[in-house]
Tab-separated table of C-alpha atoms (C1' of nucleotides) in Angstrom:
chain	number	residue	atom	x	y	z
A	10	UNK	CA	15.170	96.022	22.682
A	11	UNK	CA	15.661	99.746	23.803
A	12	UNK	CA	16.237	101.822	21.073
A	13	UNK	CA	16.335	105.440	19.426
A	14	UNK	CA	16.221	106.958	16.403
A	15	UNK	CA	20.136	107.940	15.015
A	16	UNK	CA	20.650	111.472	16.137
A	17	UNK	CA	24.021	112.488	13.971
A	18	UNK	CA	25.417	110.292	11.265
A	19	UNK	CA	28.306	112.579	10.789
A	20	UNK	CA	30.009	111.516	14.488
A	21	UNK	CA	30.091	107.859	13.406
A	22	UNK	CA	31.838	105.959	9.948
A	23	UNK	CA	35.275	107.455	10.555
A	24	UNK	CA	37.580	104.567	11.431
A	25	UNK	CA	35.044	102.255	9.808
A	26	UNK	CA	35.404	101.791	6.133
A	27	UNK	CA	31.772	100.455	5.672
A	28	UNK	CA	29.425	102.478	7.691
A	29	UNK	CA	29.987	105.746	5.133
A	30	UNK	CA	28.749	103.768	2.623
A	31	UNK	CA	25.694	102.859	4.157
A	32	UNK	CA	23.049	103.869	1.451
A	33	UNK	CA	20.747	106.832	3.231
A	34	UNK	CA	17.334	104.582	3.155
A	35	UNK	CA	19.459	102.168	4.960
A	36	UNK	CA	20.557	104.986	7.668
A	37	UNK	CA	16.746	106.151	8.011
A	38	UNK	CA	15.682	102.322	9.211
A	39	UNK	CA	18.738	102.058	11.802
A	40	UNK	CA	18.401	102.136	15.374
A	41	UNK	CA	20.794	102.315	18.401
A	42	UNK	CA	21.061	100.238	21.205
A	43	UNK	CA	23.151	100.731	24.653
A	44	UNK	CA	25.065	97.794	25.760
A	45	UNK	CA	26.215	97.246	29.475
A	46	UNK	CA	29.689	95.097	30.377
A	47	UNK	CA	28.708	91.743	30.366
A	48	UNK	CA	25.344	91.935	28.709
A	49	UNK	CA	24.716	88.899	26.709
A	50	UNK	CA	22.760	90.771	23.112
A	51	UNK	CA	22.280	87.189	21.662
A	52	UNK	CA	22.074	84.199	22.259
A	53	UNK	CA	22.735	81.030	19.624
A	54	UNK	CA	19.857	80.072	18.132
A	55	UNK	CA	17.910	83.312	18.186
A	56	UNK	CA	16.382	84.761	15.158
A	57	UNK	CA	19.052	87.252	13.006
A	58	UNK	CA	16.771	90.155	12.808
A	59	UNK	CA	19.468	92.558	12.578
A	60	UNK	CA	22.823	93.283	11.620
A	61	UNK	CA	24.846	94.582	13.776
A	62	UNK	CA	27.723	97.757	14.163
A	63	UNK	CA	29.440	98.575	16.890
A	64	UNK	CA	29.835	102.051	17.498
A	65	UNK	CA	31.593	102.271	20.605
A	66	UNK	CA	32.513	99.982	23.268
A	67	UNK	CA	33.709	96.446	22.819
A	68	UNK	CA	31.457	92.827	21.080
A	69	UNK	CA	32.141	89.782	20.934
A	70	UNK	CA	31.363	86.250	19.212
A	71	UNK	CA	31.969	83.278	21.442
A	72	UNK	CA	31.051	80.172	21.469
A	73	UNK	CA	31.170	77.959	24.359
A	74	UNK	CA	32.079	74.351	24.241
A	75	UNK	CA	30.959	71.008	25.751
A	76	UNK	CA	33.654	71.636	28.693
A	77	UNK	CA	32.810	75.425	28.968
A	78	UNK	CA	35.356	76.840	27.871
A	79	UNK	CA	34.713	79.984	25.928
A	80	UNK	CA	35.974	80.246	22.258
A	81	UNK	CA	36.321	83.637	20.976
A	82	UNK	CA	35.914	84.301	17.256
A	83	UNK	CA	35.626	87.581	16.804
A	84	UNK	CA	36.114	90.499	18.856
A	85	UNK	CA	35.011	94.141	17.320
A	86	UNK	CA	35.865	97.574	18.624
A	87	UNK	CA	34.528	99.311	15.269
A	88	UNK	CA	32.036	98.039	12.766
A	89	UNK	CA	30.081	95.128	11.957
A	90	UNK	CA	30.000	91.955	13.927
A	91	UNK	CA	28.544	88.182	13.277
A	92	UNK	CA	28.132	89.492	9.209
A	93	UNK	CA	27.381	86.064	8.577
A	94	UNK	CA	23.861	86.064	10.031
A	95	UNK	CA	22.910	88.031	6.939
A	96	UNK	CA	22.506	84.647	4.973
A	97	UNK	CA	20.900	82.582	7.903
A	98	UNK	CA	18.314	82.335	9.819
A	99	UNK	CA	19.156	82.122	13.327
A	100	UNK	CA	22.863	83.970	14.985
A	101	UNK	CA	24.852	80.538	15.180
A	102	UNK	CA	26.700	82.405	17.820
A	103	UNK	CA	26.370	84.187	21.242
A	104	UNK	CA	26.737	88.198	21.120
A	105	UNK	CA	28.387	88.981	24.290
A	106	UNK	CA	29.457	92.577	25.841
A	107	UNK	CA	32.888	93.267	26.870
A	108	UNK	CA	32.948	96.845	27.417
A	109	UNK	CA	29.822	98.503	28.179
A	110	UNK	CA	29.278	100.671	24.658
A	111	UNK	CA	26.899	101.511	22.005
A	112	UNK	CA	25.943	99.742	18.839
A	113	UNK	CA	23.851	100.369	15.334
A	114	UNK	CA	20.948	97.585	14.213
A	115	UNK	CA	20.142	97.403	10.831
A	116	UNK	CA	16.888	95.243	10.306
A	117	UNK	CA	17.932	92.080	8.010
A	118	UNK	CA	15.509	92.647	5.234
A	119	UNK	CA	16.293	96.509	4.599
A	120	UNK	CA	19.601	95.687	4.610
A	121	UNK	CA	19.304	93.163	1.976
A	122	UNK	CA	16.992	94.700	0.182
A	123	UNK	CA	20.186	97.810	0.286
A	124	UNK	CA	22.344	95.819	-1.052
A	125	UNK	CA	20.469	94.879	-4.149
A	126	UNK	CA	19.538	97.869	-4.805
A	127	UNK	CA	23.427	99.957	-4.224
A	128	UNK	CA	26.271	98.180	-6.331
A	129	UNK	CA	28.650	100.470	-4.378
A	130	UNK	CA	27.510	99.234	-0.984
A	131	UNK	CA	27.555	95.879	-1.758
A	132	UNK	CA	30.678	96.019	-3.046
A	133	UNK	CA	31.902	97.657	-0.077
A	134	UNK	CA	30.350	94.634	2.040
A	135	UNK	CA	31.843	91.900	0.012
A	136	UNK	CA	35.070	92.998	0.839
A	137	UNK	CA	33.922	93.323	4.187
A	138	UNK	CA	33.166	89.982	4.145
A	139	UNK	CA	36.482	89.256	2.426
A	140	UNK	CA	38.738	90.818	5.187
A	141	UNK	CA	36.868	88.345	7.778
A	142	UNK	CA	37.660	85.717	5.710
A	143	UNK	CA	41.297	86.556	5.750
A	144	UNK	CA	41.408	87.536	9.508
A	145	UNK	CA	39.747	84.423	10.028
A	146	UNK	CA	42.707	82.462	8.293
A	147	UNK	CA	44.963	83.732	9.618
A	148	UNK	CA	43.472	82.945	13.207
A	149	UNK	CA	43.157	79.457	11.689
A	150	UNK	CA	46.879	79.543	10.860
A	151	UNK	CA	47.666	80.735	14.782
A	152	UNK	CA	45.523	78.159	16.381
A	153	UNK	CA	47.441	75.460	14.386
A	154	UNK	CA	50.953	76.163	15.996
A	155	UNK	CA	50.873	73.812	19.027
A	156	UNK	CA	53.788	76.330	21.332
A	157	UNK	CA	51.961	79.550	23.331
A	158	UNK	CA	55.524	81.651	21.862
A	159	UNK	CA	54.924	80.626	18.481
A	160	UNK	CA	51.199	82.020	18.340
A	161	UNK	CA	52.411	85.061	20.578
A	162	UNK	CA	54.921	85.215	18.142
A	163	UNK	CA	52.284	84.442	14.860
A	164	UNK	CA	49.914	86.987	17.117
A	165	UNK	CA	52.237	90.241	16.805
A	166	UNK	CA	53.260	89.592	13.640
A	167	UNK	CA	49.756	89.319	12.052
A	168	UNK	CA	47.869	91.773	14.223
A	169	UNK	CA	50.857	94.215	15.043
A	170	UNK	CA	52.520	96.708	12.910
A	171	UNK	CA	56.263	96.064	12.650
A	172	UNK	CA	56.353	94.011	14.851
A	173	UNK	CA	54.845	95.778	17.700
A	174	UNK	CA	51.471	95.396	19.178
A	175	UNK	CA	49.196	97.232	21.041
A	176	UNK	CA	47.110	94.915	23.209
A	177	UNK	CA	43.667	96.373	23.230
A	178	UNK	CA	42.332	93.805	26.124
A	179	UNK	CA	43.268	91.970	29.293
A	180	UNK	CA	45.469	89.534	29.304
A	181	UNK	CA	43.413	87.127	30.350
A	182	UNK	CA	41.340	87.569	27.490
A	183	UNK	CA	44.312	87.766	25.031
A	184	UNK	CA	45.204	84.110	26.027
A	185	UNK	CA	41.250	83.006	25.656
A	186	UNK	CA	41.777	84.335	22.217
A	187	UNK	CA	44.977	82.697	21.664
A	188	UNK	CA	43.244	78.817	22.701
A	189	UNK	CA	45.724	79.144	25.529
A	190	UNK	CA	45.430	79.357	29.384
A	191	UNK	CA	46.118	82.472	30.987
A	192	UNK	CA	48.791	80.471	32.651
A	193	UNK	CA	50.509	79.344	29.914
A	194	UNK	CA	50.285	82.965	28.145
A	195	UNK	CA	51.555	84.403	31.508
A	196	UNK	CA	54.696	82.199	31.494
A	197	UNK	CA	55.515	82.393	28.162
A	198	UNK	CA	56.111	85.962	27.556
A	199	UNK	CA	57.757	85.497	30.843
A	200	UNK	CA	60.417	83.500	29.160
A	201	UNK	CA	60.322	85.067	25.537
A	202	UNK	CA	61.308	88.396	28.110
A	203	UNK	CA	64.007	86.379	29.863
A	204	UNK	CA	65.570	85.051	26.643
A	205	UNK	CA	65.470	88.149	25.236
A	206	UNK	CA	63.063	87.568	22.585
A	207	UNK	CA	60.338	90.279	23.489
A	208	UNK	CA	59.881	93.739	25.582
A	209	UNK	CA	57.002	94.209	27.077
A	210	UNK	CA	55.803	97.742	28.400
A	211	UNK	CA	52.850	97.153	29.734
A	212	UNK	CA	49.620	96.600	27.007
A	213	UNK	CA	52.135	97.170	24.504
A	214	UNK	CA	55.213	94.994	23.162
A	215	UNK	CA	57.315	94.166	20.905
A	216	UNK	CA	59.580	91.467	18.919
A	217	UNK	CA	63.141	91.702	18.862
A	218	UNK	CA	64.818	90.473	16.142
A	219	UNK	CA	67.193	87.572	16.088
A	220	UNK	CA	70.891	88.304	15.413
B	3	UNK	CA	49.183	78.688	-17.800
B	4	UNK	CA	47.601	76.216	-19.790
B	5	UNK	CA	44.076	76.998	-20.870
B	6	UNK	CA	41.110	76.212	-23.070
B	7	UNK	CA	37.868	77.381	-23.928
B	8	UNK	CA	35.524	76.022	-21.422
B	9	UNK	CA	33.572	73.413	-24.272
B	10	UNK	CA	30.470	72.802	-22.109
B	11	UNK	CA	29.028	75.027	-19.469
B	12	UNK	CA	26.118	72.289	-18.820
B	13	UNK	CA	28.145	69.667	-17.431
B	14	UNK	CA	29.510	71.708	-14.802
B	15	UNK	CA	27.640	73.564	-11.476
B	16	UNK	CA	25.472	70.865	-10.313
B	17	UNK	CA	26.525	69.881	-6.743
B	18	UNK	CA	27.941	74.103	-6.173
B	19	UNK	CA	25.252	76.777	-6.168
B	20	UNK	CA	27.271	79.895	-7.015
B	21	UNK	CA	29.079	78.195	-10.633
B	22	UNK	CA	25.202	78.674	-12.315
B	23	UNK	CA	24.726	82.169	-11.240
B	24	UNK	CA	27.856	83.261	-13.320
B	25	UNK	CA	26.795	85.307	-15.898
B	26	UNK	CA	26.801	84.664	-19.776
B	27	UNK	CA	29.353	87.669	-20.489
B	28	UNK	CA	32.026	85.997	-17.401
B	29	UNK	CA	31.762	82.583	-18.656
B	30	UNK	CA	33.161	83.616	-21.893
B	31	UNK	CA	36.248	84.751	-20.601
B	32	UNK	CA	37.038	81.790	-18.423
B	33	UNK	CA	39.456	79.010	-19.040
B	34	UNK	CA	39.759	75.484	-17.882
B	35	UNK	CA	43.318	74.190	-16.318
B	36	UNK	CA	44.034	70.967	-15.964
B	37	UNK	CA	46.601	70.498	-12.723
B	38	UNK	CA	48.454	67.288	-11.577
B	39	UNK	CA	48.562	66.227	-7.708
B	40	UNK	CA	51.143	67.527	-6.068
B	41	UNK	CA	51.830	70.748	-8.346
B	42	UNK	CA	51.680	74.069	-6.334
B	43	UNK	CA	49.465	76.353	-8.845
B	44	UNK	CA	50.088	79.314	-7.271
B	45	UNK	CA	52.404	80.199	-4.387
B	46	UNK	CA	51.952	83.052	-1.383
B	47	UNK	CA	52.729	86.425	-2.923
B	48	UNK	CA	51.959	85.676	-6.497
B	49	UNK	CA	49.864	88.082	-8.278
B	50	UNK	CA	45.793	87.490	-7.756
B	51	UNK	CA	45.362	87.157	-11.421
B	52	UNK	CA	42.317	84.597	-12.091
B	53	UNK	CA	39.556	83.865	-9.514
B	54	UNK	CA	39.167	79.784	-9.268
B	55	UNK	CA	37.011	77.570	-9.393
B	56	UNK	CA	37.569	73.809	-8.750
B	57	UNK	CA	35.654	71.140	-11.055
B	58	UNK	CA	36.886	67.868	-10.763
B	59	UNK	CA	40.063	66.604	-8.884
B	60	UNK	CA	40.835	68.605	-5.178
B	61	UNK	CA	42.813	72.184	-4.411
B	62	UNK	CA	44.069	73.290	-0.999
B	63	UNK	CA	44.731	76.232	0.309
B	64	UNK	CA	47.833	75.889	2.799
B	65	UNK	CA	50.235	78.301	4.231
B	66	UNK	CA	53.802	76.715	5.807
B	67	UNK	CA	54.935	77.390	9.386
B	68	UNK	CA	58.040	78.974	10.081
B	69	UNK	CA	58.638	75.145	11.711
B	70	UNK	CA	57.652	73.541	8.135
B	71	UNK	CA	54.432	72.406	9.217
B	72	UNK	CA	51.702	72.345	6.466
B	73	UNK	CA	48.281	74.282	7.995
B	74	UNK	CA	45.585	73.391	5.747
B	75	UNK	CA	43.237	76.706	5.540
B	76	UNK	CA	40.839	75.426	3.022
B	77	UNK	CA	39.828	72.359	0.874
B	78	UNK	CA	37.960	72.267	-1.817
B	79	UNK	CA	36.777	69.112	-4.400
B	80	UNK	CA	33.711	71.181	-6.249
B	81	UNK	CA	33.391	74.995	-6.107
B	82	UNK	CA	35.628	78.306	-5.687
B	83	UNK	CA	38.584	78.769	-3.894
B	84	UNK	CA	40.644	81.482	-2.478
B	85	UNK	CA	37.511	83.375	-2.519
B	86	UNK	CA	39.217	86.580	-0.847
B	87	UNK	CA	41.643	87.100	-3.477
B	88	UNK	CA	39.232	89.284	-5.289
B	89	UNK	CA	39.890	91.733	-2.884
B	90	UNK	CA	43.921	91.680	-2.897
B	91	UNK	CA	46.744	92.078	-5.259
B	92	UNK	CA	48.597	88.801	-4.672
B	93	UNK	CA	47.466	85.236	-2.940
B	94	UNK	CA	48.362	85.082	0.628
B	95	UNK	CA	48.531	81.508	0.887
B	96	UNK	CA	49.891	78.483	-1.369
B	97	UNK	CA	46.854	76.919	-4.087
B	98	UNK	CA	48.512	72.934	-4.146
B	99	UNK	CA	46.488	70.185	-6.061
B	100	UNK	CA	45.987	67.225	-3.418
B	101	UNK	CA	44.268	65.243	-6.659
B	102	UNK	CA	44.602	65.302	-10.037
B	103	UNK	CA	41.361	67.562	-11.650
B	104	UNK	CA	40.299	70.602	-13.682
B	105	UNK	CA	39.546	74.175	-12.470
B	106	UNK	CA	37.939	77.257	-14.163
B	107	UNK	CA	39.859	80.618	-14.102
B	108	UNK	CA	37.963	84.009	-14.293
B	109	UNK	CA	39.956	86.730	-14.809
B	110	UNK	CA	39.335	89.274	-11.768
B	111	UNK	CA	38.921	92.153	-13.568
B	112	UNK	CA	35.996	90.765	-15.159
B	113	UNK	CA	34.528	88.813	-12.343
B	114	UNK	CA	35.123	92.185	-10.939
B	115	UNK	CA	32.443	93.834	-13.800
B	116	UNK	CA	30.210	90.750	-13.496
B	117	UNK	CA	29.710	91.744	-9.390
B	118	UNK	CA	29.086	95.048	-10.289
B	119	UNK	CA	26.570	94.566	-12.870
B	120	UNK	CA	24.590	91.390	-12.081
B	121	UNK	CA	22.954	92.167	-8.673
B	122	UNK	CA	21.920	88.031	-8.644
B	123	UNK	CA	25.512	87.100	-9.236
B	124	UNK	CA	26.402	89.403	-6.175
B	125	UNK	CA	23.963	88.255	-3.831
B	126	UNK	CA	25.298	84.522	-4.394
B	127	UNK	CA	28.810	85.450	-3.917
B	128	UNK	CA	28.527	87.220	-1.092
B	129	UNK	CA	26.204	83.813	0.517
B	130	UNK	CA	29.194	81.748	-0.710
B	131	UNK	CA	31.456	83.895	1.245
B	132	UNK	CA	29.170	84.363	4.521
B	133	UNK	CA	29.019	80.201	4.223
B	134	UNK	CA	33.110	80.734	4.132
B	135	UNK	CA	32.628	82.801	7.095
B	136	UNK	CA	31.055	80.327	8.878
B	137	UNK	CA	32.834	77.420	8.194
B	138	UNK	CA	36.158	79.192	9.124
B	139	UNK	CA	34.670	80.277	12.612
B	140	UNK	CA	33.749	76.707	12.912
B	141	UNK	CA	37.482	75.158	12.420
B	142	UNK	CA	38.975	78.262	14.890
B	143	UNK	CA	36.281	77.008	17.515
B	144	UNK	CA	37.767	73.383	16.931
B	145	UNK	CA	40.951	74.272	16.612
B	146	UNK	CA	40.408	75.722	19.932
B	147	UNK	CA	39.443	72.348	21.805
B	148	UNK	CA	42.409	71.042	23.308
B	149	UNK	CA	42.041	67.354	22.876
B	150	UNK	CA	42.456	65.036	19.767
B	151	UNK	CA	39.294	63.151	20.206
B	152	UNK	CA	37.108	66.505	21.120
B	153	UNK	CA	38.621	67.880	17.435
B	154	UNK	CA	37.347	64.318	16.131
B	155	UNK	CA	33.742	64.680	17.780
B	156	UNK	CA	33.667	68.389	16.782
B	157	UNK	CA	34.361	67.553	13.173
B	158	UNK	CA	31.251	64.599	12.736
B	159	UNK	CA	29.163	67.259	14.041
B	160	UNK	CA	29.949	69.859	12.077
B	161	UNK	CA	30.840	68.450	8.714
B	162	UNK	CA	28.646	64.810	9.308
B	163	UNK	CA	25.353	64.348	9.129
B	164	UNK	CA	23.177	63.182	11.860
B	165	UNK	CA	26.228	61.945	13.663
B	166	UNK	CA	27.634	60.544	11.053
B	167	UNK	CA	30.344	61.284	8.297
B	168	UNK	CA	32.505	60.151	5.502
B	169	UNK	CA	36.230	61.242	5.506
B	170	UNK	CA	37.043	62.737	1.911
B	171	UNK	CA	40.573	62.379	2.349
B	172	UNK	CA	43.822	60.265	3.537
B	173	UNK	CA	43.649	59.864	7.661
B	174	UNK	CA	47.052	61.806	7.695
B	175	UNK	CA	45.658	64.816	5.870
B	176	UNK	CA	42.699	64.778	7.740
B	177	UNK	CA	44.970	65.147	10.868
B	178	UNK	CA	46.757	68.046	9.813
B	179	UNK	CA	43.232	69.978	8.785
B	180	UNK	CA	42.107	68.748	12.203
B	181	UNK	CA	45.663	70.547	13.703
B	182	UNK	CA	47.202	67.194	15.470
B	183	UNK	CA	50.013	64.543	13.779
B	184	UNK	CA	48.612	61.679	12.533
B	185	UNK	CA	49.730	59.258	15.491
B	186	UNK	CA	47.796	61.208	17.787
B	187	UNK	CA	44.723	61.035	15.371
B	188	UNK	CA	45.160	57.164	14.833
B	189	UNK	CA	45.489	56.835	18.642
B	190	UNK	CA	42.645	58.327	19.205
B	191	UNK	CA	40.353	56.867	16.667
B	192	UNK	CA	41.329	53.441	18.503
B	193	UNK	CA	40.481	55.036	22.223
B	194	UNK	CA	37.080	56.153	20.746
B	195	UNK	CA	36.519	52.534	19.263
B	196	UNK	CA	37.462	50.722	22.251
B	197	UNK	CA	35.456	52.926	24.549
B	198	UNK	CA	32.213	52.610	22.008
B	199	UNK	CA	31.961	56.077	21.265
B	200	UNK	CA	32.826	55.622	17.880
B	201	UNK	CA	31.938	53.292	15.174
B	202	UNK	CA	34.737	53.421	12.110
B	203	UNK	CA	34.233	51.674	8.578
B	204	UNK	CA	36.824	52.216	6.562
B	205	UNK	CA	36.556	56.433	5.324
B	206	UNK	CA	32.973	56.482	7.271
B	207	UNK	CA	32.414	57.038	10.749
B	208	UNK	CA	29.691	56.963	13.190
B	209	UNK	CA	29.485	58.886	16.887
B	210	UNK	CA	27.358	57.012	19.358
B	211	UNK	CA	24.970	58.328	21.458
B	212	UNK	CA	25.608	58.600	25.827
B	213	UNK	CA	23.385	56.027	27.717
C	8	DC	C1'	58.170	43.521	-8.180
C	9	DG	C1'	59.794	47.601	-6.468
C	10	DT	C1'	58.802	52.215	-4.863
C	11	DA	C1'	56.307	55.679	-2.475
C	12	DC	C1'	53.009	56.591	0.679
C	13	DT	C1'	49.804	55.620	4.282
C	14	DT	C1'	48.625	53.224	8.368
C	15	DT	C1'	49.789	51.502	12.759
C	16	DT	C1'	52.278	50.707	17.116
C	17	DG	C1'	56.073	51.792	20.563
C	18	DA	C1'	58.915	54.600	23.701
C	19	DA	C1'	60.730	58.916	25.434
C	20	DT	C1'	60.176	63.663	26.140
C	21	DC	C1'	58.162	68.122	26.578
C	22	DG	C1'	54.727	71.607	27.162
C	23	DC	C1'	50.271	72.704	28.396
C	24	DA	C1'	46.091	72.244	31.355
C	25	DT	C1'	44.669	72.155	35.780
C	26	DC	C1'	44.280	73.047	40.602
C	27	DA	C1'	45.906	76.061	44.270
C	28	DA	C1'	47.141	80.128	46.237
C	29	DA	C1'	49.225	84.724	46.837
C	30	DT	C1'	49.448	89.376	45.168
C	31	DC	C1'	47.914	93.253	42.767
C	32	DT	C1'	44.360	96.216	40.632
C	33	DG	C1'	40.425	99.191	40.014
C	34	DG	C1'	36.118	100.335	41.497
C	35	DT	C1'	32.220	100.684	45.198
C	36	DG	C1'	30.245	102.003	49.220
C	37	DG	C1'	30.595	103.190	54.121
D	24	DC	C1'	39.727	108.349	53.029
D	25	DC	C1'	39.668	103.603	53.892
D	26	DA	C1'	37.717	98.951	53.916
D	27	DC	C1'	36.291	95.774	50.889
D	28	DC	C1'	35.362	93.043	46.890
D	29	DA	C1'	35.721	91.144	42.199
D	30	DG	C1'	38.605	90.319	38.829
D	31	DA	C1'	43.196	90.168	36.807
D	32	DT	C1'	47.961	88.916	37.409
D	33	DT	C1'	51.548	85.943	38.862
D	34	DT	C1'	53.968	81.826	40.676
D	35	DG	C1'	54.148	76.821	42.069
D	36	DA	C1'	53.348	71.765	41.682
D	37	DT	C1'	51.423	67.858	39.331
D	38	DG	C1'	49.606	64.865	35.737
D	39	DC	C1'	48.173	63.972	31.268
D	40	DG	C1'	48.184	64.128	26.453
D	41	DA	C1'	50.438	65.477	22.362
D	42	DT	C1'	54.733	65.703	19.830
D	43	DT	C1'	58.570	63.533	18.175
D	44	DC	C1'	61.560	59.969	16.563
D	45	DA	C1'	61.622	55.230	15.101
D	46	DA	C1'	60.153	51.364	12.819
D	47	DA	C1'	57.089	47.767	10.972
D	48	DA	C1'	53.251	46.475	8.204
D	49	DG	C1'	49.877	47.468	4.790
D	50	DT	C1'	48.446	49.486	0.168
D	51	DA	C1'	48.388	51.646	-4.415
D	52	DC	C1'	50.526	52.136	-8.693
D	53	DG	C1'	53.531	51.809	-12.566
DNA sequence: CGTACTTTTGAATCGCATCAAATCTGGTGG
DNA sequence: CCACCAGATTTGATGCGATTCAAAAGTACG
């Protein structure tokens, strides 16, 4: 893995609500690593030696099925990715690049060995870990509604603020996300437009309410 | 609420791993409930008063469509439930009893203190929610196969053993958890018999193995 | 023995996946 | 600057599988 020592701590943690807490033994032990678009960092199956943060750029955990198809179940921006893989052995997941970016590895054992030692941090990850939980519901919740409007719909309300949303990826990657095919996605907000029941302006839209 | 003293701490936290980590000091402020199927225990927006614990009997965690649809988020016959509600001031989801049991009830605030305080305790709940973690990303990446008898397959690998599993629950429950109606799971239970792929006796079922 | 619920099958309909193809886009190199 | 390419966007046609409504048969329980 290419790596460096951290050079600043003070550029990074803002938008994160984790990374501030990060105990200063714990900072001494990280490393960064550049990513490139469309770099695979993991694979399924390989050893979790680290935990992972991204600092810039775009990760993502997929997982592809029997058909090929590529599941995506989590897609990070800002902060920690695949948490999981503290408690296992091996990432149960592949790491993929979307956006060529940087990202922060914290060796497994230091980090545990962090947490035991820093009730703050650990608290701080818990409800880390709590918030995935809660996203991951909710995606749960999305993938159960069997119409592509209806998880548009479940989409913008969940992820959006007032019901408008800022989509922060292609489209075609938006309907990967949604279990949908780009197709589908495509022709539905063509009709929720058409009846009235969405604008779009470009990455960003926005419900209208009924009368 | 209805509530005891909890008579006998030995009995309990056999088959869960967290329920023997809990500290002497918690375990004196928790209460047993006794719930009836059917009753709703706690609906979406109520106040996150007690953390749970299920002991005997079964608790959901569900959340209704807009449609009226029942999405089953979690299920739970032996251990906590609604784990992220530590981290929230009301339950996002409904807490229904699908059978007739018992739960314990810690009162956050001083499950709260017992994180904070027991290092041990932490550790384990954070591996019970990373295992949450895990098993939610596994249901999104089913929910995300498009067929009935790919969910089915998905399922005895995931939650069987060795190809092989035992169904915990009605057929028509275990449809909606798997995201189809029940008429498209029966249908395709018979498809999978008929073509040999599947051997069904009664709640336990067996994949076989490609030529 | 009746009631409530699950299990099972049938028929009709609808929406999505899929394959195909055209257009548009941003980025690269000549 | 322009040609070119890869990928995203968009539209069309077709088939399949799931949903839905309906109804019968089986099962558990008081």
């Amino acid at each position: 893995m290419v790596v460096a020592q951290v050079p600043d701590w003070g550029k990074w943690g803002t938008a994160n609500a984790l990374l501030p807490r990060v105990p200063a033994a714990l900072r001494r032990v990280a490393r960064t690593r550049h990513f490139a678009r469309g770099e695979i960092l993991y694979r399924r199956g390989d050893r979790a030696a680290d935990i992972l943060c991204v600092l810039a750029g775009e990760l993502r955990l997929t997982r592809a099925s029997r058909t090929g198809t590529e599941v995506i179940l989590q897609r990070v921006r800002d902060g920690f990715i695949a948490e999981a893989s503290l408690e296992s052995k091996a990432y149960h997941c592949d790491i993929v690049a979307a956006d060529e970016g940087e990202l922060l590895a914290f060796p497994i054992a230091a980090f545990r060995h962090a947490l035991q030692h820093d009730a703050t941090f650990h608290a701080a990850w818990s409800a880390q870990l709590a918030r995935e939980v809660r996203r991951l519901r909710a995606q749960c919740e999305r993938l159960s509604l069997n119409s592509a409007a209806e998880r548009i719909c479940h989409f913008i309300e969940a992820d959006g603020d007032n019901g408008e949303v800022t989509i922060g990826q292609s489209r075609k990657s938006w309907a990967a996300e949604l279990g949908i095919s780009h197709e589908a996605l495509y022709r539905a907000l063509r009709r929720m437009q058409d009846e009235g029941a969405l604008i779009v302006h470009g990455a960003r839209m926005r419900m209208r309410m009924k009368p």
